[in-house]
mmCIF file of N, CA and C in Angstrom:
data_model
loop_
_atom_site.group_PDB
_atom_site.id
_atom_site.type_symbol
_atom_site.label_atom_id
_atom_site.label_comp_id
_atom_site.label_asym_id
_atom_site.label_seq_id
_atom_site.Cartn_x
_atom_site.Cartn_y
_atom_site.Cartn_z
ATOM 1 N N UNK C 1 0.806 -1.198 0.000
ATOM 2 C CA UNK C 1 0.000 0.000 0.000
ATOM 3 C C UNK C 1 0.850 1.263 0.000
ATOM 4 N N UNK C 2 1.996 1.250 0.678
ATOM 5 C CA UNK C 2 2.820 2.455 0.742
ATOM 6 C C UNK C 2 3.264 2.920 -0.639
ATOM 7 N N UNK C 3 3.464 1.994 -1.552
ATOM 8 C CA UNK C 3 3.883 2.328 -2.904
ATOM 9 C C UNK C 3 2.871 3.261 -3.570
ATOM 10 N N UNK C 4 1.607 3.077 -3.271
ATOM 11 C CA UNK C 4 0.544 3.850 -3.904
ATOM 12 C C UNK C 4 0.522 5.314 -3.473
ATOM 13 N N UNK C 5 1.210 5.643 -2.387
ATOM 14 C CA UNK C 5 1.286 7.036 -1.970
ATOM 15 C C UNK C 5 2.236 7.837 -2.855
ATOM 16 N N UNK C 6 3.121 7.135 -3.530
ATOM 17 C CA UNK C 6 4.081 7.728 -4.477
ATOM 18 C C UNK C 6 4.988 8.776 -3.845
ATOM 19 N N UNK C 7 5.343 8.581 -2.592
ATOM 20 C CA UNK C 7 6.343 9.440 -1.971
ATOM 21 C C UNK C 7 7.712 8.913 -2.365
ATOM 22 N N UNK C 8 8.639 9.781 -2.745
ATOM 23 C CA UNK C 8 9.956 9.299 -3.167
ATOM 24 C C UNK C 8 10.708 8.562 -2.050
ATOM 25 N N UNK C 9 10.371 8.862 -0.788
ATOM 26 C CA UNK C 9 11.035 8.201 0.346
ATOM 27 C C UNK C 9 10.645 6.726 0.463
ATOM 28 N N UNK C 10 9.506 6.353 -0.076
ATOM 29 C CA UNK C 10 9.005 4.988 0.068
ATOM 30 C C UNK C 10 9.577 4.078 -1.018
ATOM 31 N N UNK C 11 10.876 3.895 -0.940
ATOM 32 C CA UNK C 11 11.562 3.006 -1.873
ATOM 33 C C UNK C 11 11.331 1.561 -1.453
ATOM 34 N N UNK C 12 11.737 0.638 -2.306
ATOM 35 C CA UNK C 12 11.608 -0.782 -1.958
ATOM 36 C C UNK C 12 12.408 -1.116 -0.702
ATOM 37 N N UNK C 13 13.614 -0.555 -0.593
ATOM 38 C CA UNK C 13 14.437 -0.796 0.605
ATOM 39 C C UNK C 13 13.770 -0.241 1.859
ATOM 40 N N UNK C 14 13.208 0.963 1.736
ATOM 41 C CA UNK C 14 12.514 1.551 2.876
ATOM 42 C C UNK C 14 11.366 0.661 3.320
ATOM 43 N N UNK C 15 10.583 0.183 2.373
ATOM 44 C CA UNK C 15 9.422 -0.655 2.696
ATOM 45 C C UNK C 15 9.868 -1.952 3.378
ATOM 46 N N UNK C 16 10.975 -2.532 2.935
ATOM 47 C CA UNK C 16 11.505 -3.747 3.586
ATOM 48 C C UNK C 16 11.873 -3.454 5.037
ATOM 49 N N UNK C 17 12.569 -2.339 5.255
ATOM 50 C CA UNK C 17 12.963 -1.971 6.620
ATOM 51 C C UNK C 17 11.738 -1.633 7.469
ATOM 52 N N UNK C 18 10.777 -0.980 6.872
ATOM 53 C CA UNK C 18 9.540 -0.633 7.563
ATOM 54 C C UNK C 18 8.840 -1.895 8.059
ATOM 55 N N UNK C 19 8.781 -2.899 7.210
ATOM 56 C CA UNK C 19 8.144 -4.163 7.591
ATOM 57 C C UNK C 19 8.892 -4.848 8.728
ATOM 58 N N UNK C 20 10.213 -4.667 8.780
ATOM 59 C CA UNK C 20 10.995 -5.252 9.876
ATOM 60 C C UNK C 20 10.666 -4.589 11.215
ATOM 61 N N UNK C 21 10.269 -3.339 11.178
ATOM 62 C CA UNK C 21 9.944 -2.612 12.410
ATOM 63 C C UNK C 21 8.573 -2.992 12.980
ATOM 64 N N UNK C 22 7.723 -3.543 12.173
ATOM 65 C CA UNK C 22 6.352 -3.822 12.606
ATOM 66 C C UNK C 22 6.299 -4.722 13.843
ATOM 67 N N UNK C 23 7.032 -5.846 13.886
ATOM 68 C CA UNK C 23 6.965 -6.664 15.116
ATOM 69 C C UNK C 23 7.415 -5.903 16.361
ATOM 70 N N UNK C 24 8.454 -5.048 16.235
ATOM 71 C CA UNK C 24 8.903 -4.251 17.382
ATOM 72 C C UNK C 24 7.821 -3.261 17.807
ATOM 73 N N UNK C 25 7.146 -2.684 16.831
ATOM 74 C CA UNK C 25 6.090 -1.719 17.144
ATOM 75 C C UNK C 25 4.915 -2.422 17.831
ATOM 76 N N UNK C 26 4.586 -3.618 17.388
ATOM 77 C CA UNK C 26 3.500 -4.372 18.028
ATOM 78 C C UNK C 26 3.858 -4.671 19.483
ATOM 79 N N UNK C 27 5.098 -5.095 19.729
ATOM 80 C CA UNK C 27 5.537 -5.344 21.108
ATOM 81 C C UNK C 27 5.445 -4.061 21.934
ATOM 82 N N UNK C 28 5.879 -2.951 21.357
ATOM 83 C CA UNK C 28 5.851 -1.671 22.070
ATOM 84 C C UNK C 28 4.415 -1.279 22.412
ATOM 85 N N UNK C 29 3.503 -1.546 21.497
ATOM 86 C CA UNK C 29 2.111 -1.149 21.729
ATOM 87 C C UNK C 29 1.426 -1.997 22.790
ATOM 88 N N UNK C 30 1.982 -3.170 23.081
ATOM 89 C CA UNK C 30 1.379 -4.044 24.089
ATOM 90 C C UNK C 30 1.936 -3.817 25.488
ATOM 91 N N UNK C 31 2.942 -2.933 25.610
ATOM 92 C CA UNK C 31 3.500 -2.634 26.926
ATOM 93 C C UNK C 31 2.455 -1.910 27.773
ATOM 94 N N UNK C 32 2.462 -2.153 29.091
ATOM 95 C CA UNK C 32 1.488 -1.481 29.957
ATOM 96 C C UNK C 32 1.647 0.039 29.881
ATOM 97 N N UNK C 33 0.543 0.731 29.941
ATOM 98 C CA UNK C 33 0.554 2.191 29.904
ATOM 99 C C UNK C 33 -0.621 2.700 30.736
ATOM 100 N N UNK C 34 -0.390 3.753 31.505
ATOM 101 C CA UNK C 34 -1.422 4.318 32.371
ATOM 102 C C UNK C 34 -2.242 5.356 31.605
ATOM 103 N N UNK C 35 -3.227 4.885 30.847
ATOM 104 C CA UNK C 35 -4.070 5.777 30.060
ATOM 105 C C UNK C 35 -4.867 6.725 30.952
ATOM 106 N N UNK C 36 -5.304 6.236 32.105
ATOM 107 C CA UNK C 36 -6.092 7.069 33.006
ATOM 108 C C UNK C 36 -5.249 8.139 33.680
ATOM 109 N N UNK C 37 -3.936 7.945 33.710
ATOM 110 C CA UNK C 37 -3.042 8.909 34.345
ATOM 111 C C UNK C 37 -2.739 10.120 33.479
ATOM 112 N N UNK C 38 -3.172 10.092 32.228
ATOM 113 C CA UNK C 38 -2.927 11.224 31.328
ATOM 114 C C UNK C 38 -3.873 12.364 31.672
ATOM 115 N N UNK C 39 -3.397 13.561 31.480
ATOM 116 C CA UNK C 39 -4.224 14.748 31.684
ATOM 117 C C UNK C 39 -5.225 14.834 30.541
ATOM 118 N N UNK C 40 -6.471 15.116 30.855
ATOM 119 C CA UNK C 40 -7.468 15.214 29.793
ATOM 120 C C UNK C 40 -7.202 16.456 28.952
ATOM 121 N N UNK C 41 -7.554 16.361 27.682
ATOM 122 C CA UNK C 41 -7.300 17.466 26.756
ATOM 123 C C UNK C 41 -8.218 18.645 27.056
ATOM 124 N N UNK C 42 -7.788 19.825 26.604
ATOM 125 C CA UNK C 42 -8.600 21.026 26.760
ATOM 126 C C UNK C 42 -9.939 20.885 26.045
ATOM 127 N N UNK C 43 -9.895 20.292 24.862
ATOM 128 C CA UNK C 43 -11.139 20.125 24.096
ATOM 129 C C UNK C 43 -12.129 19.214 24.818
ATOM 130 N N UNK C 44 -11.613 18.152 25.423
ATOM 131 C CA UNK C 44 -12.487 17.243 26.167
ATOM 132 C C UNK C 44 -13.088 17.968 27.372
ATOM 133 N N UNK C 45 -12.265 18.726 28.074
ATOM 134 C CA UNK C 45 -12.762 19.491 29.223
ATOM 135 C C UNK C 45 -13.863 20.450 28.789
ATOM 136 N N UNK C 46 -13.644 21.110 27.652
ATOM 137 C CA UNK C 46 -14.652 22.044 27.137
ATOM 138 C C UNK C 46 -15.940 21.324 26.776
ATOM 139 N N UNK C 47 -15.823 20.169 26.143
ATOM 140 C CA UNK C 47 -17.025 19.406 25.783
ATOM 141 C C UNK C 47 -17.808 19.009 27.024
ATOM 142 N N UNK C 48 -17.086 18.555 28.049
ATOM 143 C CA UNK C 48 -17.768 18.161 29.291
ATOM 144 C C UNK C 48 -18.482 19.351 29.929
ATOM 145 N N UNK C 49 -17.812 20.505 29.960
ATOM 146 C CA UNK C 49 -18.432 21.698 30.549
ATOM 147 C C UNK C 49 -19.694 22.094 29.794
ATOM 148 N N UNK C 50 -19.635 22.055 28.452
ATOM 149 C CA UNK C 50 -20.813 22.397 27.651
ATOM 150 C C UNK C 50 -21.962 21.435 27.936
ATOM 151 N N UNK C 51 -21.636 20.132 28.011
ATOM 152 C CA UNK C 51 -22.687 19.142 28.281
ATOM 153 C C UNK C 51 -23.314 19.387 29.642
ATOM 154 N N UNK C 52 -22.488 19.681 30.627
ATOM 155 C CA UNK C 52 -23.013 19.907 31.978
ATOM 156 C C UNK C 52 -23.880 21.164 32.030
ATOM 157 N N UNK C 53 -23.423 22.240 31.343
ATOM 158 C CA UNK C 53 -24.200 23.486 31.331
ATOM 159 C C UNK C 53 -25.546 23.293 30.656
ATOM 160 N N UNK C 54 -25.553 22.521 29.598
ATOM 161 C CA UNK C 54 -26.788 22.296 28.854
ATOM 162 C C UNK C 54 -27.677 21.255 29.525
ATOM 163 N N UNK C 55 -27.101 20.542 30.499
ATOM 164 C CA UNK C 55 -27.869 19.505 31.168
ATOM 165 C C UNK C 55 -28.130 18.310 30.265
ATOM 166 N N UNK C 56 -27.189 18.063 29.382
ATOM 167 C CA UNK C 56 -27.338 16.947 28.445
ATOM 168 C C UNK C 56 -27.432 15.648 29.221
ATOM 169 N N UNK C 57 -28.360 14.821 28.825
ATOM 170 C CA UNK C 57 -28.511 13.523 29.463
ATOM 171 C C UNK C 57 -28.374 12.425 28.422
ATOM 172 N N UNK C 58 -28.070 11.260 28.900
ATOM 173 C CA UNK C 58 -27.946 10.084 28.039
ATOM 174 C C UNK C 58 -28.941 9.042 28.532
ATOM 175 N N UNK C 59 -29.489 8.293 27.612
ATOM 176 C CA UNK C 59 -30.419 7.232 27.981
ATOM 177 C C UNK C 59 -29.682 5.905 27.951
ATOM 178 N N UNK C 60 -29.666 5.229 29.080
ATOM 179 C CA UNK C 60 -29.072 3.889 29.169
ATOM 180 C C UNK C 60 -30.188 2.894 28.900
ATOM 181 N N UNK C 61 -30.228 2.380 27.688
ATOM 182 C CA UNK C 61 -31.334 1.510 27.277
ATOM 183 C C UNK C 61 -31.352 0.195 28.056
ATOM 184 N N UNK C 62 -30.169 -0.313 28.407
ATOM 185 C CA UNK C 62 -30.125 -1.583 29.150
ATOM 186 C C UNK C 62 -30.700 -1.420 30.548
ATOM 187 N N UNK C 63 -30.322 -0.342 31.216
ATOM 188 C CA UNK C 63 -30.805 -0.114 32.582
ATOM 189 C C UNK C 63 -32.139 0.624 32.583
ATOM 190 N N UNK C 64 -32.561 1.107 31.398
ATOM 191 C CA UNK C 64 -33.817 1.834 31.248
ATOM 192 C C UNK C 64 -33.876 3.061 32.160
ATOM 193 N N UNK C 65 -32.743 3.812 32.181
ATOM 194 C CA UNK C 65 -32.692 5.035 32.980
ATOM 195 C C UNK C 65 -32.031 6.148 32.170
ATOM 196 N N UNK C 66 -32.235 7.354 32.625
ATOM 197 C CA UNK C 66 -31.606 8.520 32.012
ATOM 198 C C UNK C 66 -30.528 9.011 32.967
ATOM 199 N N UNK C 67 -29.333 9.234 32.444
ATOM 200 C CA UNK C 67 -28.217 9.654 33.293
ATOM 201 C C UNK C 67 -27.626 10.957 32.776
ATOM 202 N N UNK C 68 -26.829 11.599 33.615
ATOM 203 C CA UNK C 68 -26.115 12.809 33.207
ATOM 204 C C UNK C 68 -25.146 12.435 32.093
ATOM 205 N N UNK C 69 -24.798 13.388 31.268
ATOM 206 C CA UNK C 69 -23.921 13.151 30.119
ATOM 207 C C UNK C 69 -22.674 12.361 30.513
ATOM 208 N N UNK C 70 -22.247 11.535 29.605
ATOM 209 C CA UNK C 70 -21.105 10.641 29.825
ATOM 210 C C UNK C 70 -19.847 11.428 30.185
ATOM 211 N N UNK C 71 -19.159 10.995 31.232
ATOM 212 C CA UNK C 71 -17.919 11.656 31.637
ATOM 213 C C UNK C 71 -16.733 10.702 31.600
ATOM 214 N N UNK C 72 -16.905 9.540 31.018
ATOM 215 C CA UNK C 72 -15.816 8.576 30.902
ATOM 216 C C UNK C 72 -15.074 8.844 29.601
ATOM 217 N N UNK C 73 -13.811 9.238 29.690
ATOM 218 C CA UNK C 73 -13.043 9.597 28.491
ATOM 219 C C UNK C 73 -12.979 8.445 27.494
ATOM 220 N N UNK C 74 -13.086 7.203 27.979
ATOM 221 C CA UNK C 74 -13.000 6.041 27.089
ATOM 222 C C UNK C 74 -14.174 5.973 26.123
ATOM 223 N N UNK C 75 -15.254 6.660 26.460
ATOM 224 C CA UNK C 75 -16.431 6.648 25.597
ATOM 225 C C UNK C 75 -16.526 7.904 24.736
ATOM 226 N N UNK C 76 -15.495 8.733 24.801
ATOM 227 C CA UNK C 76 -15.456 9.950 23.999
ATOM 228 C C UNK C 76 -14.439 9.750 22.871
ATOM 229 N N UNK C 77 -14.902 9.612 21.620
ATOM 230 C CA UNK C 77 -13.975 9.325 20.517
ATOM 231 C C UNK C 77 -12.861 10.352 20.371
ATOM 232 N N UNK C 78 -13.174 11.633 20.576
ATOM 233 C CA UNK C 78 -12.157 12.672 20.446
ATOM 234 C C UNK C 78 -11.070 12.551 21.493
ATOM 235 N N UNK C 79 -11.471 12.325 22.742
ATOM 236 C CA UNK C 79 -10.485 12.204 23.824
ATOM 237 C C UNK C 79 -9.667 10.932 23.672
ATOM 238 N N UNK C 80 -10.317 9.869 23.273
ATOM 239 C CA UNK C 80 -9.607 8.601 23.058
ATOM 240 C C UNK C 80 -8.536 8.782 21.979
ATOM 241 N N UNK C 81 -8.904 9.411 20.877
ATOM 242 C CA UNK C 81 -7.955 9.650 19.784
ATOM 243 C C UNK C 81 -6.807 10.545 20.235
ATOM 244 N N UNK C 82 -7.123 11.563 21.024
ATOM 245 C CA UNK C 82 -6.093 12.472 21.512
ATOM 246 C C UNK C 82 -5.084 11.741 22.397
ATOM 247 N N UNK C 83 -5.570 10.891 23.275
ATOM 248 C CA UNK C 83 -4.653 10.157 24.154
ATOM 249 C C UNK C 83 -3.793 9.173 23.373
ATOM 250 N N UNK C 84 -4.370 8.537 22.365
ATOM 251 C CA UNK C 84 -3.577 7.633 21.526
ATOM 252 C C UNK C 84 -2.492 8.422 20.812
ATOM 253 N N UNK C 85 -2.842 9.580 20.285
ATOM 254 C CA UNK C 85 -1.864 10.419 19.592
ATOM 255 C C UNK C 85 -0.755 10.863 20.539
ATOM 256 N N UNK C 86 -1.120 11.278 21.757
ATOM 257 C CA UNK C 86 -0.094 11.724 22.718
ATOM 258 C C UNK C 86 0.790 10.569 23.171
ATOM 259 N N UNK C 87 0.302 9.330 23.127
ATOM 260 C CA UNK C 87 1.123 8.150 23.425
ATOM 261 C C UNK C 87 2.023 7.840 22.230
ATOM 262 N N UNK C 88 1.457 7.918 21.029
ATOM 263 C CA UNK C 88 2.135 7.518 19.791
ATOM 264 C C UNK C 88 3.237 8.491 19.378
ATOM 265 N N UNK C 89 2.973 9.785 19.491
ATOM 266 C CA UNK C 89 3.882 10.793 18.949
ATOM 267 C C UNK C 89 5.316 10.675 19.469
ATOM 268 N N UNK C 90 5.561 10.560 20.766
ATOM 269 C CA UNK C 90 6.946 10.457 21.222
ATOM 270 C C UNK C 90 7.647 9.182 20.726
ATOM 271 N N UNK C 91 6.877 8.160 20.471
ATOM 272 C CA UNK C 91 7.467 6.903 20.013
ATOM 273 C C UNK C 91 8.060 7.063 18.625
ATOM 274 N N UNK C 92 7.367 7.752 17.764
ATOM 275 C CA UNK C 92 7.807 7.831 16.372
ATOM 276 C C UNK C 92 8.354 9.193 15.967
ATOM 277 N N UNK C 93 8.086 10.233 16.737
ATOM 278 C CA UNK C 93 8.429 11.571 16.255
ATOM 279 C C UNK C 93 9.649 12.204 16.914
ATOM 280 N N UNK C 94 9.870 11.940 18.182
ATOM 281 C CA UNK C 94 10.908 12.696 18.879
ATOM 282 C C UNK C 94 11.720 11.808 19.807
ATOM 283 N N UNK C 95 12.891 12.297 20.152
ATOM 284 C CA UNK C 95 13.685 11.700 21.209
ATOM 285 C C UNK C 95 14.278 10.342 20.908
ATOM 286 N N UNK C 96 14.813 9.743 21.953
ATOM 287 C CA UNK C 96 15.540 8.479 21.814
ATOM 288 C C UNK C 96 14.629 7.325 21.427
ATOM 289 N N UNK C 97 13.363 7.386 21.801
ATOM 290 C CA UNK C 97 12.450 6.294 21.472
ATOM 291 C C UNK C 97 12.281 6.180 19.963
ATOM 292 N N UNK C 98 12.204 7.323 19.275
ATOM 293 C CA UNK C 98 11.970 7.291 17.827
ATOM 294 C C UNK C 98 13.136 6.659 17.079
ATOM 295 N N UNK C 99 14.310 6.634 17.671
ATOM 296 C CA UNK C 99 15.462 5.997 17.016
ATOM 297 C C UNK C 99 15.256 4.492 16.868
ATOM 298 N N UNK C 100 14.388 3.924 17.689
ATOM 299 C CA UNK C 100 14.076 2.500 17.566
ATOM 300 C C UNK C 100 13.168 2.218 16.378
ATOM 301 N N UNK C 101 12.525 3.267 15.859
ATOM 302 C CA UNK C 101 11.564 3.114 14.764
ATOM 303 C C UNK C 101 11.816 4.167 13.688
ATOM 304 N N UNK C 102 12.980 4.125 13.044
ATOM 305 C CA UNK C 102 13.312 5.182 12.077
ATOM 306 C C UNK C 102 12.370 5.240 10.883
ATOM 307 N N UNK C 103 11.850 4.104 10.450
ATOM 308 C CA UNK C 103 10.945 4.118 9.300
ATOM 309 C C UNK C 103 9.597 4.713 9.672
ATOM 310 N N UNK C 104 9.101 4.406 10.851
ATOM 311 C CA UNK C 104 7.855 5.025 11.322
ATOM 312 C C UNK C 104 8.063 6.528 11.450
ATOM 313 N N UNK C 105 9.235 6.906 11.929
ATOM 314 C CA UNK C 105 9.561 8.323 12.085
ATOM 315 C C UNK C 105 9.520 9.031 10.729
ATOM 316 N N UNK C 106 10.118 8.433 9.728
ATOM 317 C CA UNK C 106 10.133 9.039 8.400
ATOM 318 C C UNK C 106 8.747 9.055 7.766
ATOM 319 N N UNK C 107 8.012 7.953 7.928
ATOM 320 C CA UNK C 107 6.679 7.877 7.323
ATOM 321 C C UNK C 107 5.765 8.872 7.992
#
């Protein structure tokens, strides 16, 4: 698939090396990480405040009750994506960790 992007950096040699990094990246992604220990994003905080001000409620169909708007970051697609990005970026973009994944860094 990388060939179809037609970036000059994606040579056959690069793609071979990139594929070699995949098992290391999979191992890295399975290491324990404290997702709940991350600071919530400003955007997530703003969304929660707006929901609370508006009195937004959610209907729990299984329990057949109405509850206050969801405050679990795991159920917020934007916050979930932000935390994944903040975990991923140092691995491939900066510092000593990215040296372990030079092809991911370049891509």
